PDB file of C-alpha atoms in Angstrom:
ATOM      1  CA  MET Y   1     -60.939 -17.192  54.959  1.00 36.00           C
ATOM      2  CA  SER Y   2     -64.566 -17.325  53.953  1.00 33.00           C
ATOM      3  CA  ARG Y   3     -65.345 -18.540  50.492  1.00 34.00           C
ATOM      4  CA  LEU Y   4     -67.528 -16.992  47.885  1.00 33.00           C
ATOM      5  CA  SER Y   5     -67.881 -19.051  44.782  1.00 34.00           C
ATOM      6  CA  LEU Y   6     -69.664 -18.432  41.538  1.00 34.00           C
ATOM      7  CA  ALA Y   7     -69.962 -20.984  38.746  1.00 33.00           C
ATOM      8  CA  LEU Y   8     -71.458 -20.224  35.350  1.00 34.00           C
ATOM      9  CA  ALA Y   9     -71.810 -22.272  32.192  1.00 34.00           C
ATOM     10  CA  LEU Y  10     -72.721 -20.103  29.204  1.00 33.00           C
ATOM     11  CA  PHE Y  11     -72.743 -21.444  25.683  1.00 33.00           C
ATOM     12  CA  LEU Y  12     -72.116 -18.844  22.967  1.00 33.00           C
ATOM     13  CA  GLY Y  13     -72.081 -19.069  19.195  1.00 34.00           C
ATOM     14  CA  CYS Y  14     -69.229 -17.922  16.986  1.00 35.00           C
ATOM     15  CA  CYS Y  15     -67.855 -14.396  17.361  1.00 35.00           C
ATOM     16  CA  GLY Y  16     -70.177 -11.882  15.704  1.00 41.00           C
ATOM     17  CA  CYS Y  17     -73.076 -14.365  15.506  1.00 40.00           C
ATOM     18  CA  ALA Y  18     -76.326 -14.157  17.427  1.00 43.00           C
ATOM     19  CA  PRO Y  19     -76.355 -16.367  20.558  1.00 41.00           C
ATOM     20  CA  PRO Y  20     -78.092 -19.724  19.933  1.00 39.00           C
ATOM     21  CA  THR Y  21     -81.452 -20.560  21.465  1.00 41.00           C
ATOM     22  CA  LEU Y  22     -81.652 -22.974  24.393  1.00 38.00           C
ATOM     23  CA  SER Y  23     -83.012 -25.722  22.145  1.00 39.00           C
ATOM     24  CA  GLU Y  24     -80.160 -25.215  19.683  1.00 42.00           C
ATOM     25  CA  VAL Y  25     -77.603 -25.354  22.485  1.00 40.00           C
ATOM     26  CA  LYS Y  26     -79.084 -28.460  24.115  1.00 41.00           C
ATOM     27  CA  GLY Y  27     -79.956 -30.346  20.934  1.00 44.00           C
ATOM     28  CA  ALA Y  28     -76.982 -29.726  18.657  1.00 40.00           C
ATOM     29  CA  PRO Y  29     -73.397 -31.021  18.941  1.00 40.00           C
ATOM     30  CA  LYS Y  30     -71.074 -28.509  20.600  1.00 38.00           C
ATOM     31  CA  PRO Y  31     -69.117 -26.617  17.898  1.00 36.00           C
ATOM     32  CA  PRO Y  32     -65.330 -26.157  18.221  1.00 34.00           C
ATOM     33  CA  GLU Y  33     -65.646 -22.423  18.915  1.00 35.00           C
ATOM     34  CA  THR Y  34     -67.975 -22.918  21.903  1.00 35.00           C
ATOM     35  CA  ARG Y  35     -66.805 -21.023  24.967  1.00 36.00           C
ATOM     36  CA  ARG Y  36     -67.276 -21.823  28.632  1.00 37.00           C
ATOM     37  CA  LEU Y  37     -67.246 -19.054  31.264  1.00 37.00           C
ATOM     38  CA  SER Y  38     -66.686 -19.857  34.952  1.00 41.00           C
ATOM     39  CA  LEU Y  39     -65.972 -17.634  37.943  1.00 43.00           C
ATOM     40  CA  SER Y  40     -64.973 -18.095  41.575  1.00 42.00           C
ATOM     41  CA  ILE Y  41     -64.292 -15.668  44.436  1.00 42.00           C
ATOM     42  CA  GLU Y  42     -62.712 -16.234  47.831  1.00 40.00           C
ATOM     43  CA  GLY Y  43     -62.781 -13.631  50.575  1.00 38.00           C
ATOM     44  CA  ALA Y  44     -61.686 -12.940  54.126  1.00 37.00           C
ATOM     45  CA  GLY Y  45     -64.591 -13.162  56.573  1.00 40.00           C
ATOM     46  CA  ALA Y  46     -63.701  -9.862  58.236  1.00 41.00           C
ATOM     47  CA  LEU Y  47     -64.861  -7.993  55.129  1.00 44.00           C
ATOM     48  CA  SER Y  48     -68.183  -9.719  54.605  1.00 52.00           C
ATOM     49  CA  PRO Y  49     -71.333 -10.463  56.614  1.00 55.00           C
ATOM     50  CA  PHE Y  50     -71.351 -13.891  54.944  1.00 59.00           C
ATOM     51  CA  ARG Y  51     -69.307 -16.987  55.685  1.00 59.00           C
ATOM     52  CA  SER Y  52     -69.873 -18.145  52.116  1.00 61.00           C
ATOM     53  CA  VAL Y  53     -71.835 -17.100  49.060  1.00 60.00           C
ATOM     54  CA  GLU Y  54     -72.516 -19.265  46.033  1.00 61.00           C
ATOM     55  CA  TYR Y  55     -74.037 -18.281  42.702  1.00 60.00           C
ATOM     56  CA  HIS Y  56     -74.636 -20.736  39.887  1.00 62.00           C
ATOM     57  CA  LEU Y  57     -75.983 -20.475  36.366  1.00 61.00           C
ATOM     58  CA  LYS Y  58     -76.759 -23.986  35.153  1.00 60.00           C
ATOM     59  CA  TRP Y  59     -78.939 -25.866  32.687  1.00 59.00           C
ATOM     60  CA  ARG Y  60     -81.828 -28.005  33.915  1.00 62.00           C
ATOM     61  CA  ASP Y  61     -84.416 -29.565  31.573  1.00 62.00           C
ATOM     62  CA  GLU Y  62     -83.990 -27.010  28.779  1.00 62.00           C
ATOM     63  CA  HIS Y  63     -84.062 -24.089  31.245  1.00 64.00           C
ATOM     64  CA  LEU Y  64     -81.276 -21.891  32.563  1.00 64.00           C
ATOM     65  CA  LEU Y  65     -81.423 -21.620  36.355  1.00 66.00           C
ATOM     66  CA  PHE Y  66     -79.860 -18.928  38.525  1.00 68.00           C
ATOM     67  CA  VAL Y  67     -79.278 -20.323  42.021  1.00 67.00           C
ATOM     68  CA  HIS Y  68     -77.913 -18.497  45.040  1.00 65.00           C
ATOM     69  CA  ARG Y  69     -77.090 -19.593  48.588  1.00 66.00           C
ATOM     70  CA  ARG Y  70     -75.628 -17.327  51.270  1.00 63.00           C
ATOM     71  CA  GLN Y  71     -74.405 -18.786  54.545  1.00 64.00           C
ATOM     72  CA  TYR Y  72     -74.114 -16.516  57.570  1.00 58.00           C
ATOM     73  CA  PHE Y  73     -71.642 -16.790  60.402  1.00 52.00           C
ATOM     74  CA  GLY Y  74     -72.487 -18.574  63.640  1.00 49.00           C
ATOM     75  CA  ASP Y  75     -75.976 -20.030  63.889  1.00 48.00           C
ATOM     76  CA  TYR Y  76     -77.729 -17.387  61.814  1.00 50.00           C
ATOM     77  CA  GLY Y  77     -78.631 -19.828  59.028  1.00 56.00           C
ATOM     78  CA  PHE Y  78     -78.685 -19.063  55.323  1.00 63.00           C
ATOM     79  CA  GLN Y  79     -80.650 -17.514  52.474  1.00 64.00           C
ATOM     80  CA  ALA Y  80     -81.256 -19.483  49.304  1.00 68.00           C
ATOM     81  CA  GLY Y  81     -83.328 -19.155  46.165  1.00 70.00           C
ATOM     82  CA  THR Y  82     -83.719 -20.343  42.583  1.00 76.00           C
ATOM     83  CA  ALA Y  83     -84.948 -18.365  39.581  1.00 76.00           C
ATOM     84  CA  VAL Y  84     -85.822 -19.904  36.197  1.00 79.00           C
ATOM     85  CA  LEU Y  85     -84.551 -17.621  33.427  1.00 73.00           C
ATOM     86  CA  SER Y  86     -86.492 -17.342  30.189  1.00 77.00           C
ATOM     87  CA  ASP Y  87     -85.000 -18.236  26.811  1.00 73.00           C
ATOM     88  CA  ALA Y  88     -84.809 -14.543  25.949  1.00 78.00           C
ATOM     89  CA  ARG Y  89     -83.128 -13.750  29.264  1.00 76.00           C
ATOM     90  CA  ALA Y  90     -80.575 -16.532  28.758  1.00 70.00           C
ATOM     91  CA  GLN Y  91     -79.701 -15.218  25.293  1.00 71.00           C
ATOM     92  CA  GLU Y  92     -79.430 -11.673  26.635  1.00 78.00           C
ATOM     93  CA  LEU Y  93     -77.021 -12.807  29.375  1.00 72.00           C
ATOM     94  CA  ALA Y  94     -74.944 -14.775  26.882  1.00 66.00           C
ATOM     95  CA  GLY Y  95     -74.514 -11.661  24.789  1.00 71.00           C
ATOM     96  CA  ARG Y  96     -73.723  -9.441  27.785  1.00 75.00           C
ATOM     97  CA  PHE Y  97     -71.074 -11.831  29.110  1.00 68.00           C
ATOM     98  CA  ALA Y  98     -69.528 -11.900  25.642  1.00 67.00           C
ATOM     99  CA  ASP Y  99     -69.501  -8.075  25.636  1.00 73.00           C
ATOM    100  CA  CYS Y 100     -67.467  -8.177  28.854  1.00 70.00           C
ATOM    101  CA  GLY Y 101     -64.543  -9.449  26.802  1.00 62.00           C
ATOM    102  CA  ALA Y 102     -64.859 -13.176  27.350  1.00 48.00           C
ATOM    103  CA  ASP Y 103     -63.477 -13.953  23.901  1.00 46.00           C
ATOM    104  CA  SER Y 104     -60.034 -15.213  24.855  1.00 44.00           C
ATOM    105  CA  ALA Y 105     -58.771 -17.921  27.193  1.00 41.00           C
ATOM    106  CA  LEU Y 106     -57.852 -16.062  30.373  1.00 43.00           C
ATOM    107  CA  THR Y 107     -57.529 -16.660  34.089  1.00 45.00           C
ATOM    108  CA  LEU Y 108     -57.394 -13.467  36.138  1.00 43.00           C
ATOM    109  CA  THR Y 109     -56.301 -13.608  39.775  1.00 43.00           C
ATOM    110  CA  ALA Y 110     -56.464 -10.437  41.856  1.00 40.00           C
ATOM    111  CA  THR Y 111     -55.646 -10.043  45.565  1.00 40.00           C
ATOM    112  CA  SER Y 112     -57.055  -6.940  47.244  1.00 38.00           C
ATOM    113  CA  THR Y 113     -55.494  -4.991  50.112  1.00 37.00           C
ATOM    114  CA  GLY Y 114     -58.408  -6.079  52.307  1.00 40.00           C
ATOM    115  CA  GLY Y 115     -57.618  -9.765  51.994  1.00 40.00           C
ATOM    116  CA  TRP Y 116     -60.016 -10.699  49.200  1.00 40.00           C
ATOM    117  CA  LEU Y 117     -58.887 -13.115  46.538  1.00 42.00           C
ATOM    118  CA  TYR Y 118     -60.716 -12.779  43.221  1.00 41.00           C
ATOM    119  CA  GLU Y 119     -60.410 -15.360  40.498  1.00 42.00           C
ATOM    120  CA  VAL Y 120     -62.075 -15.248  37.106  1.00 42.00           C
ATOM    121  CA  GLU Y 121     -61.532 -17.887  34.457  1.00 41.00           C
ATOM    122  CA  TRP Y 122     -62.503 -17.939  30.806  1.00 38.00           C
ATOM    123  CA  ALA Y 123     -61.604 -21.419  29.587  1.00 36.00           C
ATOM    124  CA  TRP Y 124     -61.690 -22.693  26.023  1.00 32.00           C
ATOM    125  CA  ASP Y 125     -62.515 -26.352  25.522  1.00 35.00           C
ATOM    126  CA  GLU Y 126     -59.569 -26.663  23.117  1.00 38.00           C
ATOM    127  CA  ALA Y 127     -56.786 -25.093  25.184  1.00 39.00           C
ATOM    128  CA  PRO Y 128     -55.846 -24.263  28.793  1.00 41.00           C
ATOM    129  CA  PRO Y 129     -56.310 -20.612  29.812  1.00 42.00           C
ATOM    130  CA  THR Y 130     -53.522 -18.074  30.038  1.00 43.00           C
ATOM    131  CA  HIS Y 131     -53.000 -16.274  33.322  1.00 42.00           C
ATOM    132  CA  ALA Y 132     -52.795 -12.656  34.465  1.00 43.00           C
ATOM    133  CA  THR Y 133     -52.505 -11.031  37.899  1.00 44.00           C
ATOM    134  CA  VAL Y 134     -53.325  -7.551  39.258  1.00 41.00           C
ATOM    135  CA  GLU Y 135     -52.543  -6.114  42.677  1.00 43.00           C
ATOM    136  CA  ASP Y 136     -55.929  -4.868  43.817  1.00 44.00           C
ATOM    137  CA  PRO Y 137     -59.203  -4.983  41.840  1.00 45.00           C
ATOM    138  CA  GLN Y 138     -60.539  -2.068  43.931  1.00 48.00           C
ATOM    139  CA  THR Y 139     -57.823   0.345  42.787  1.00 48.00           C
ATOM    140  CA  GLN Y 140     -56.698  -1.364  39.551  1.00 48.00           C
ATOM    141  CA  PRO Y 141     -59.822  -3.135  38.332  1.00 53.00           C
ATOM    142  CA  ASP Y 142     -59.511  -5.379  35.338  1.00 58.00           C
ATOM    143  CA  PRO Y 143     -62.215  -4.126  32.920  1.00 66.00           C
ATOM    144  CA  ALA Y 144     -63.451  -7.616  32.052  1.00 64.00           C
ATOM    145  CA  TRP Y 145     -63.639  -8.667  35.709  1.00 61.00           C
ATOM    146  CA  ARG Y 146     -65.416  -5.467  36.759  1.00 65.00           C
ATOM    147  CA  CYS Y 147     -67.902  -5.960  33.917  1.00 72.00           C
ATOM    148  CA  VAL Y 148     -68.672  -9.541  34.993  1.00 65.00           C
ATOM    149  CA  GLU Y 149     -68.882  -8.509  38.671  1.00 64.00           C
ATOM    150  CA  HIS Y 150     -71.477  -5.844  37.872  1.00 70.00           C
ATOM    151  CA  LEU Y 151     -73.394  -8.306  35.721  1.00 73.00           C
ATOM    152  CA  MET Y 152     -73.678 -10.751  38.621  1.00 67.00           C
ATOM    153  CA  ILE Y 153     -74.788  -8.020  41.043  1.00 65.00           C
ATOM    154  CA  SER Y 154     -77.428  -6.820  38.579  1.00 75.00           C
ATOM    155  CA  LEU Y 155     -78.629 -10.398  38.117  1.00 73.00           C
ATOM    156  CA  VAL Y 156     -79.108 -10.742  41.895  1.00 68.00           C
ATOM    157  CA  GLU Y 157     -81.007  -7.443  41.983  1.00 70.00           C
ATOM    158  CA  ASP Y 158     -83.225  -8.414  39.028  1.00 77.00           C
ATOM    159  CA  GLU Y 159     -84.079 -11.950  40.124  1.00 73.00           C
ATOM    160  CA  PHE Y 160     -84.057 -11.465  43.928  1.00 68.00           C
ATOM    161  CA  PRO Y 161     -85.054  -7.802  44.503  1.00 67.00           C
ATOM    162  CA  GLU Y 162     -85.518  -8.380  48.242  1.00 59.00           C
ATOM    163  CA  LEU Y 163     -81.736  -8.841  48.506  1.00 57.00           C
ATOM    164  CA  SER Y 164     -80.774  -5.748  46.483  1.00 52.00           C
ATOM    165  CA  GLY Y 165     -78.166  -3.508  48.075  1.00 48.00           C
ATOM    166  CA  PHE Y 166     -77.061  -5.840  50.864  1.00 45.00           C
ATOM    167  CA  GLU Y 167     -74.710  -7.779  48.587  1.00 42.00           C
ATOM    168  CA  ASP Y 168     -72.998  -4.561  47.483  1.00 41.00           C
ATOM    169  CA  TRP Y 169     -71.557  -4.091  50.988  1.00 40.00           C
ATOM    170  CA  VAL Y 170     -69.063  -6.838  50.214  1.00 40.00           C
ATOM    171  CA  TYR Y 171     -67.378  -4.520  47.713  1.00 38.00           C
ATOM    172  CA  VAL Y 172     -67.006  -1.419  49.897  1.00 38.00           C
ATOM    173  CA  ALA Y 173     -63.368  -0.420  50.355  1.00 38.00           C
ATOM    174  CA  VAL Y 174     -61.899  -1.220  53.779  1.00 43.00           C
ATOM    175  CA  GLU Y 175     -61.186   2.407  54.691  1.00 47.00           C
ATOM    176  CA  GLU Y 176     -64.861   3.322  54.172  1.00 67.00           C
ATOM    177  CA  ARG Y 177     -66.181   0.757  56.665  1.00 71.00           C
ATOM    178  CA  GLY Y 178     -67.321   0.696  60.232  1.00 80.00           C
ATOM    179  CA  PHE Y 179     -68.979  -2.113  62.199  1.00 83.00           C
ATOM    180  CA  LEU Y 180     -72.205  -2.815  64.089  1.00 88.00           C
ATOM    181  CA  ASN Y 181     -72.710  -4.800  67.286  1.00 91.00           C
ATOM    182  CA  LEU Y 182     -76.444  -5.348  67.859  1.00 93.00           C
ATOM    183  CA  THR Y 183     -78.121  -6.937  70.878  1.00 94.00           C
ATOM    184  CA  THR Y 184     -81.889  -6.997  71.503  1.00 94.00           C
ATOM    185  CA  MET Y 185     -84.229  -8.632  73.979  1.00 93.00           C
ATOM    186  CA  PRO Y 186     -85.844 -10.709  72.602  1.00 93.00           C
ATOM    187  CA  SER Y 187     -83.801 -11.732  69.572  1.00 92.00           C
ATOM    188  CA  ALA Y 188     -85.154 -10.134  66.386  1.00 93.00           C
ATOM    189  CA  GLN Y 189     -84.630 -10.030  62.635  1.00 90.00           C
ATOM    190  CA  VAL Y 190     -82.491  -7.145  61.409  1.00 89.00           C
ATOM    191  CA  SER Y 191     -83.150  -4.882  58.426  1.00 87.00           C
ATOM    192  CA  ILE Y 192     -80.752  -2.078  57.546  1.00 85.00           C
ATOM    193  CA  ASP Y 193     -81.836   0.891  55.432  1.00 82.00           C
ATOM    194  CA  GLY Y 194     -84.934  -1.005  54.342  1.00 80.00           C
ATOM    195  CA  VAL Y 195     -83.013  -4.133  53.272  1.00 74.00           C
ATOM    196  CA  SER Y 196     -83.493  -7.427  55.105  1.00 76.00           C
ATOM    197  CA  THR Y 197     -80.125  -8.882  56.110  1.00 73.00           C
ATOM    198  CA  GLY Y 198     -81.395 -12.336  57.052  1.00 70.00           C
ATOM    199  CA  TRP Y 199     -79.679 -11.944  60.441  1.00 78.00           C
ATOM    200  CA  TRP Y 200     -81.168 -12.351  63.922  1.00 85.00           C
ATOM    201  CA  THR Y 201     -79.670 -10.538  66.887  1.00 90.00           C
ATOM    202  CA  PRO Y 202     -77.205 -10.750  68.498  1.00 89.00           C
ATOM    203  CA  VAL Y 203     -74.921  -9.588  65.673  1.00 85.00           C
ATOM    204  CA  GLU Y 204     -71.251  -8.789  66.195  1.00 83.00           C
ATOM    205  CA  GLN Y 205     -68.798  -6.927  63.969  1.00 78.00           C
ATOM    206  CA  LEU Y 206     -71.150  -6.614  60.999  1.00 78.00           C
ATOM    207  CA  PRO Y 207     -69.215  -4.613  58.349  1.00 73.00           C
ATOM    208  CA  ILE Y 208     -71.166  -1.662  56.963  1.00 76.00           C
ATOM    209  CA  PRO Y 209     -70.359   1.545  55.052  1.00 74.00           C
ATOM    210  CA  ALA Y 210     -69.671   4.519  57.308  1.00 80.00           C
ATOM    211  CA  GLY Y 211     -72.531   6.989  57.681  1.00 85.00           C
ATOM    212  CA  VAL Y 212     -76.073   7.189  59.047  1.00 89.00           C
ATOM    213  CA  HIS Y 213     -78.193   4.014  58.890  1.00 89.00           C
ATOM    214  CA  VAL Y 214     -81.721   3.072  59.931  1.00 92.00           C
ATOM    215  CA  LEU Y 215     -82.041  -0.261  61.754  1.00 94.00           C
ATOM    216  CA  ARG Y 216     -85.347  -2.091  62.018  1.00 94.00           C
ATOM    217  CA  PHE Y 217     -86.000  -5.018  64.353  1.00 96.00           C
ATOM    218  CA  VAL Y 218     -89.010  -7.304  63.904  1.00 94.00           C
ATOM    219  CA  VAL Y 219     -90.147 -10.665  65.250  1.00 92.00           C
ATOM    220  CA  PRO Y 220     -92.505 -12.540  62.892  1.00 88.00           C
ATOM    221  CA  GLY Y 221     -95.776 -13.356  64.628  1.00 89.00           C
ATOM    222  CA  GLU Y 222     -95.330 -10.603  67.222  1.00 89.00           C
ATOM    223  CA  PRO Y 223     -96.802  -7.410  65.697  1.00 87.00           C
ATOM    224  CA  LEU Y 224     -95.902  -5.320  68.756  1.00 90.00           C
ATOM    225  CA  ILE Y 225     -92.195  -5.905  68.128  1.00 92.00           C
ATOM    226  CA  ASP Y 226     -91.391  -3.646  65.178  1.00 94.00           C
ATOM    227  CA  LYS Y 227     -88.978  -0.863  66.087  1.00 94.00           C
ATOM    228  CA  GLU Y 228     -86.581   1.397  64.190  1.00 96.00           C
ATOM    229  CA  TYR Y 229     -83.407   3.115  65.368  1.00 96.00           C
ATOM    230  CA  GLU Y 230     -81.086   5.558  63.608  1.00 95.00           C
ATOM    231  CA  VAL Y 231     -77.378   4.982  64.199  1.00 94.00           C
ATOM    232  CA  VAL Y 232     -74.170   6.650  63.072  1.00 93.00           C
ATOM    233  CA  VAL Y 233     -71.266   4.443  61.984  1.00 89.00           C
ATOM    234  CA  ASP Y 234     -67.803   6.013  61.912  1.00 88.00           C
ATOM    235  CA  VAL Y 235     -64.923   4.849  59.750  1.00 82.00           C
ATOM    236  CA  GLY Y 236     -62.948   2.090  61.474  1.00 79.00           C
ATOM    237  CA  SER Y 237     -65.156   2.177  64.593  1.00 88.00           C
ATOM    238  CA  THR Y 238     -67.766  -0.154  66.080  1.00 90.00           C
ATOM    239  CA  THR Y 239     -71.228   1.200  66.867  1.00 93.00           C
ATOM    240  CA  VAL Y 240     -72.932  -0.739  69.686  1.00 95.00           C
ATOM    241  CA  LEU Y 241     -76.718  -0.864  70.130  1.00 95.00           C
ATOM    242  CA  ARG Y 242     -78.372  -2.741  73.010  1.00 95.00           C
ATOM    243  CA  THR Y 243     -82.128  -2.409  73.441  1.00 94.00           C
ATOM    244  CA  GLN Y 244     -85.285  -3.946  74.906  1.00 93.00           C
ATOM    245  CA  LEU Y 245     -87.964  -4.420  72.241  1.00 93.00           C
ATOM    246  CA  ARG Y 246     -90.862  -5.093  74.644  1.00 86.00           C
TER     247      ARG Y 246
END
């Protein structure tokens, strides 16, 4: 099992009230109706190009930070970044998370047919959360969970546009997937459909939606190595590409 974990701490005012400013949240005592929202996801490695993904929203010196770290399999390294969110952005997010239905103490656990385990927790400071379970969030999505999931994806796309699209592959249904095995000489960075994956070849069993895709291989510092290939990925099959780039 690979592990994807997300942790958020969002401080909201009373129901129906405008979200407090950062200075109000940091400087004032926490009222009884304050809510805390936290999320975590675990997933089987066969369905994701990542060994682990972490997202965090956390306070640091009066600012709300959005931090991400994505660890690849093998020796392919990781991607990481930090974005400082403005006061207005923080208040907007607080309101949008509240609109997702995070106004009751709830823990939702959902196991998908593909092996993913989703867990979402809305925890009140005053009481432990209740618990609910669904069979498969892909076919029976909990509205609150789906809302929060889309919010996190949109936050990645807004704050780290160079990663947009690649993260969405994690959520493609199993029956719609094929796989890529890529080998180049020399080893090169891989972009797929204009999106940098962060991977260097060789790559094995990379899950990808079925269909036609454009692969680009580049080696930084070597301008003559910049080549594109069009490949077709069939459902449930592995497309193999081996090529010399020089």
